[in-house]
Coordinates of N, CA and C in Angstrom, one line a residue:
M1 N -134.2 201.7 101.7 CA -134.9 201.6 100.4 C -133.9 200.9 99.4
S2 N -134.3 200.0 98.7 CA -133.5 199.3 97.7 C -133.2 200.2 96.6
R3 N -132.0 200.0 96.0 CA -131.5 200.8 94.9 C -132.4 200.7 93.7
I4 N -133.0 199.5 93.5 CA -133.8 199.2 92.3 C -135.1 200.1 92.4
F5 N -135.6 200.5 93.5 CA -136.8 201.2 93.6 C -136.7 202.6 92.9
S6 N -135.5 203.2 92.9 CA -135.3 204.5 92.3 C -134.7 204.4 90.9
Q7 N -134.5 203.2 90.4 CA -134.0 202.9 89.1 C -135.2 203.1 88.1
P8 N -134.9 203.8 86.9 CA -136.0 203.9 85.9 C -136.3 202.5 85.3
V9 N -137.5 202.3 85.1 CA -137.9 201.0 84.4 C -137.3 200.9 83.1
A10 N -137.1 202.1 82.4 CA -136.5 202.1 81.1 C -135.1 201.6 81.1
A11 N -134.4 201.7 82.2 CA -133.0 201.3 82.3 C -132.9 199.8 82.4
V12 N -133.9 199.1 82.9 CA -133.9 197.7 83.1 C -134.7 197.0 82.0
Y13 N -135.6 197.6 81.3 CA -136.4 197.1 80.3 C -135.6 196.4 79.2
P14 N -134.5 197.0 78.7 CA -133.7 196.3 77.7 C -133.1 195.0 78.1
A15 N -132.8 194.9 79.4 CA -132.3 193.6 79.9 C -133.4 192.5 79.9
Y16 N -134.6 192.9 80.2 CA -135.7 192.0 80.1 C -135.9 191.5 78.6
I17 N -135.8 192.4 77.7 CA -135.9 192.1 76.3 C -134.8 191.2 75.8
A18 N -133.6 191.5 76.2 CA -132.4 190.7 75.8 C -132.5 189.3 76.4
K19 N -132.9 189.2 77.6 CA -133.0 187.9 78.2 C -134.0 187.0 77.5
A20 N -135.1 187.6 77.1 CA -136.2 186.8 76.4 C -135.7 186.5 75.0
E21 N -135.1 187.5 74.3 CA -134.6 187.3 72.9 C -133.5 186.2 72.8
R22 N -132.6 186.1 73.9 CA -131.6 185.1 73.9 C -132.2 183.7 73.9
K23 N -133.4 183.6 74.4 CA -134.1 182.3 74.5 C -135.1 182.1 73.4
G24 N -135.1 183.0 72.4 CA -136.0 182.8 71.3 C -137.4 183.4 71.4
R25 N -137.6 184.3 72.4 CA -138.8 185.0 72.6 C -138.7 186.4 72.1
T26 N -139.8 187.1 72.0 CA -139.8 188.4 71.4 C -140.0 189.6 72.4
A27 N -139.7 190.8 71.9 CA -140.0 192.0 72.7 C -141.5 192.1 72.9
A28 N -142.2 191.8 71.9 CA -143.7 191.9 72.0 C -144.2 191.0 73.1
E29 N -143.6 189.8 73.3 CA -144.0 188.9 74.3 C -143.7 189.4 75.7
V30 N -142.5 190.1 75.8 CA -142.2 190.7 77.1 C -143.2 191.8 77.4
D31 N -143.5 192.6 76.4 CA -144.5 193.7 76.6 C -145.9 193.1 77.0
E32 N -146.3 192.0 76.4 CA -147.5 191.4 76.8 C -147.6 191.0 78.3
V33 N -146.4 190.4 78.7 CA -146.3 190.0 80.1 C -146.4 191.3 81.0
I34 N -145.7 192.3 80.7 CA -145.7 193.6 81.5 C -147.1 194.2 81.5
L35 N -147.7 194.2 80.4 CA -149.1 194.8 80.3 C -150.1 194.0 81.1
W36 N -149.9 192.7 81.1 CA -150.8 191.8 81.8 C -150.6 192.1 83.3
L37 N -149.4 192.1 83.8 CA -149.1 192.3 85.2 C -149.5 193.6 85.7
T38 N -149.2 194.7 85.0 CA -149.4 196.0 85.5 C -150.8 196.6 85.2
G39 N -151.5 196.1 84.2 CA -152.8 196.6 83.8 C -152.7 197.9 82.9
F40 N -151.5 198.3 82.6 CA -151.3 199.4 81.7 C -151.7 199.1 80.3
T41 N -152.1 200.1 79.5 CA -152.2 199.9 78.1 C -150.8 200.1 77.5
D42 N -150.6 199.7 76.3 CA -149.3 199.9 75.6 C -148.9 201.3 75.6
E43 N -149.8 202.2 75.4 CA -149.5 203.7 75.3 C -149.1 204.2 76.7
E44 N -149.8 203.7 77.8 CA -149.4 204.1 79.1 C -148.0 203.6 79.5
F45 N -147.7 202.3 79.1 CA -146.4 201.7 79.4 C -145.3 202.5 78.7
R46 N -145.5 202.8 77.4 CA -144.5 203.6 76.6 C -144.3 204.9 77.2
A47 N -145.3 205.6 77.7 CA -145.2 206.9 78.3 C -144.3 206.8 79.6
H48 N -144.5 205.7 80.4 CA -143.6 205.6 81.5 C -142.2 205.3 81.1
L49 N -142.0 204.6 80.1 CA -140.6 204.4 79.6 C -140.0 205.7 79.1
D50 N -140.7 206.5 78.4 CA -140.3 207.7 77.8 C -140.0 208.7 78.9
A51 N -140.8 208.7 80.0 CA -140.7 209.7 81.1 C -139.6 209.3 82.1
G52 N -139.0 208.1 82.0 CA -138.0 207.7 82.9 C -138.5 207.3 84.3
T53 N -139.8 206.9 84.3 CA -140.5 206.6 85.6 C -139.7 205.5 86.4
T54 N -139.5 205.8 87.7 CA -138.8 204.8 88.5 C -139.7 203.6 88.8
F55 N -139.1 202.5 89.2 CA -139.9 201.3 89.6 C -141.0 201.7 90.7
A56 N -140.6 202.5 91.6 CA -141.5 202.9 92.7 C -142.7 203.6 92.1
D57 N -142.5 204.6 91.3 CA -143.6 205.3 90.7 C -144.4 204.5 89.7
F58 N -143.7 203.7 88.9 CA -144.3 202.8 87.9 C -145.3 201.9 88.6
F59 N -144.9 201.2 89.6 CA -145.8 200.2 90.2 C -146.9 201.0 91.1
A60 N -146.6 202.1 91.6 CA -147.6 202.9 92.3 C -148.7 203.3 91.4
A61 N -148.4 203.6 90.2 CA -149.4 204.0 89.2 C -150.1 202.8 88.5
A62 N -149.6 201.6 88.7 CA -150.2 200.5 88.0 C -151.4 199.9 88.6
P63 N -152.5 199.7 87.8 CA -153.7 199.1 88.4 C -153.5 197.7 88.9
M64 N -152.5 197.0 88.3 CA -152.1 195.6 88.5 C -153.3 194.6 88.3
T65 N -152.9 193.4 87.7 CA -153.8 192.4 87.5 C -154.3 191.8 88.8
P66 N -155.6 191.4 88.8 CA -156.1 190.8 90.1 C -155.6 189.4 90.3
H67 N -154.8 188.9 89.4 CA -154.3 187.5 89.5 C -152.9 187.4 90.0
T68 N -152.4 188.4 90.8 CA -151.0 188.3 91.2 C -150.8 187.1 92.2
D69 N -151.9 186.7 92.9 CA -151.8 185.6 93.8 C -151.4 184.3 93.1
L70 N -151.5 184.2 91.8 CA -151.2 183.1 91.0 C -149.7 183.0 90.7
I71 N -149.0 184.1 90.9 CA -147.6 184.2 90.6 C -146.8 183.6 91.8
T72 N -146.3 182.4 91.6 CA -145.5 181.8 92.7 C -144.2 181.2 92.2
G73 N -143.4 180.9 93.1 CA -142.1 180.2 92.7 C -140.9 181.0 93.1
V74 N -139.7 180.6 92.6 CA -138.5 181.2 93.0 C -137.8 182.0 91.9
V75 N -137.3 183.2 92.2 CA -136.5 183.9 91.2 C -135.4 184.5 92.0
C76 N -134.2 184.3 91.5 CA -133.0 184.8 92.1 C -132.9 184.2 93.5
G77 N -133.3 183.0 93.7 CA -133.2 182.4 95.0 C -134.2 182.8 96.0
V78 N -135.2 183.6 95.6 CA -136.2 184.2 96.5 C -137.6 183.7 96.1
R79 N -138.3 183.2 97.1 CA -139.7 182.7 96.8 C -140.6 184.0 96.7
V80 N -141.1 184.3 95.5 CA -141.8 185.6 95.3 C -143.0 185.8 96.2
E81 N -143.7 184.7 96.6 CA -144.9 184.9 97.4 C -144.5 185.2 98.9
D82 N -143.3 185.0 99.2 CA -142.8 185.3 100.6 C -142.1 186.7 100.8
V83 N -142.0 187.4 99.7 CA -141.4 188.8 99.8 C -142.3 189.7 100.5
E84 N -141.8 190.3 101.6 CA -142.6 191.1 102.5 C -142.8 192.5 102.0
D85 N -141.8 193.1 101.4 CA -142.0 194.5 100.9 C -142.9 194.5 99.7
P86 N -144.0 195.2 99.7 CA -144.9 195.2 98.5 C -144.3 195.6 97.2
L87 N -143.5 196.6 97.2 CA -142.8 197.1 96.0 C -141.8 196.0 95.5
M88 N -141.0 195.5 96.4 CA -140.0 194.5 96.0 C -140.8 193.2 95.5
Q89 N -141.9 192.9 96.1 CA -142.7 191.8 95.6 C -143.2 192.0 94.2
Q90 N -143.6 193.2 93.9 CA -144.1 193.5 92.5 C -142.9 193.4 91.5
I91 N -141.7 193.9 91.9 CA -140.6 193.8 91.0 C -140.2 192.3 90.8
R92 N -140.3 191.5 91.9 CA -140.0 190.1 91.8 C -141.0 189.3 90.9
W93 N -142.3 189.7 91.0 CA -143.3 189.2 90.1 C -142.9 189.4 88.7
L94 N -142.5 190.6 88.4 CA -142.1 190.9 87.0 C -140.9 190.1 86.6
D95 N -139.9 190.0 87.4 CA -138.7 189.1 87.2 C -139.2 187.7 86.9
K96 N -140.1 187.2 87.7 CA -140.5 185.8 87.6 C -141.2 185.5 86.3
L97 N -142.1 186.5 85.9 CA -142.8 186.3 84.6 C -141.8 186.3 83.4
V98 N -140.9 187.2 83.5 CA -139.9 187.3 82.4 C -139.0 186.0 82.4
D99 N -138.7 185.5 83.6 CA -137.9 184.3 83.6 C -138.7 183.1 83.0
E100 N -140.0 183.0 83.4 CA -140.8 181.9 82.8 C -140.9 182.0 81.3
L101 N -141.1 183.3 80.8 CA -141.1 183.5 79.4 C -139.8 183.0 78.7
A102 N -138.7 183.4 79.3 CA -137.4 183.1 78.7 C -137.1 181.6 78.8
K103 N -137.8 180.9 79.8 CA -137.6 179.5 79.9 C -138.5 178.7 79.0
G104 N -139.2 179.4 78.2 CA -140.0 178.7 77.2 C -141.4 178.3 77.5
K105 N -141.9 178.8 78.7 CA -143.3 178.5 79.1 C -144.2 179.1 78.0
P106 N -145.3 178.4 77.7 CA -146.3 179.0 76.8 C -146.9 180.3 77.4
M107 N -147.2 181.2 76.6 CA -147.7 182.5 77.1 C -148.9 182.3 78.0
A108 N -149.8 181.5 77.6 CA -151.0 181.3 78.4 C -150.7 180.9 79.9
K109 N -149.6 180.1 80.1 CA -149.2 179.7 81.4 C -148.5 180.9 82.1
V110 N -147.7 181.7 81.4 CA -147.0 182.8 82.0 C -148.0 183.8 82.5
I111 N -149.0 184.1 81.7 CA -150.0 185.1 82.1 C -151.2 184.5 82.9
R112 N -151.0 183.3 83.3 CA -152.0 182.6 84.1 C -153.4 182.6 83.5
A113 N -153.5 182.4 82.2 CA -154.8 182.4 81.5 C -155.6 181.2 81.7

């Protein structure tokens, strides 16, 4: 099992925010991406952060968008559509979406609208 699986989402969330903010994006935009991907409401997402939910439990509880097949490309040198472990693929999808946001893609393209 990868170490990231047992990591609390709340421990990594500030890094997602910082990455986006360094590139002129906002915490609200990062939240929009996370809520689109996971299918959580803002209240549900905040509850997971407050509870220290691990990535494994976070994604296990997430209804997930039906549009994950539209998330393609490379993040950290790994093609996200080729990741075999389902949980690792979900984490890579999140990484990919935050990367796209930080790279200045319009929100409609990031959330595949």
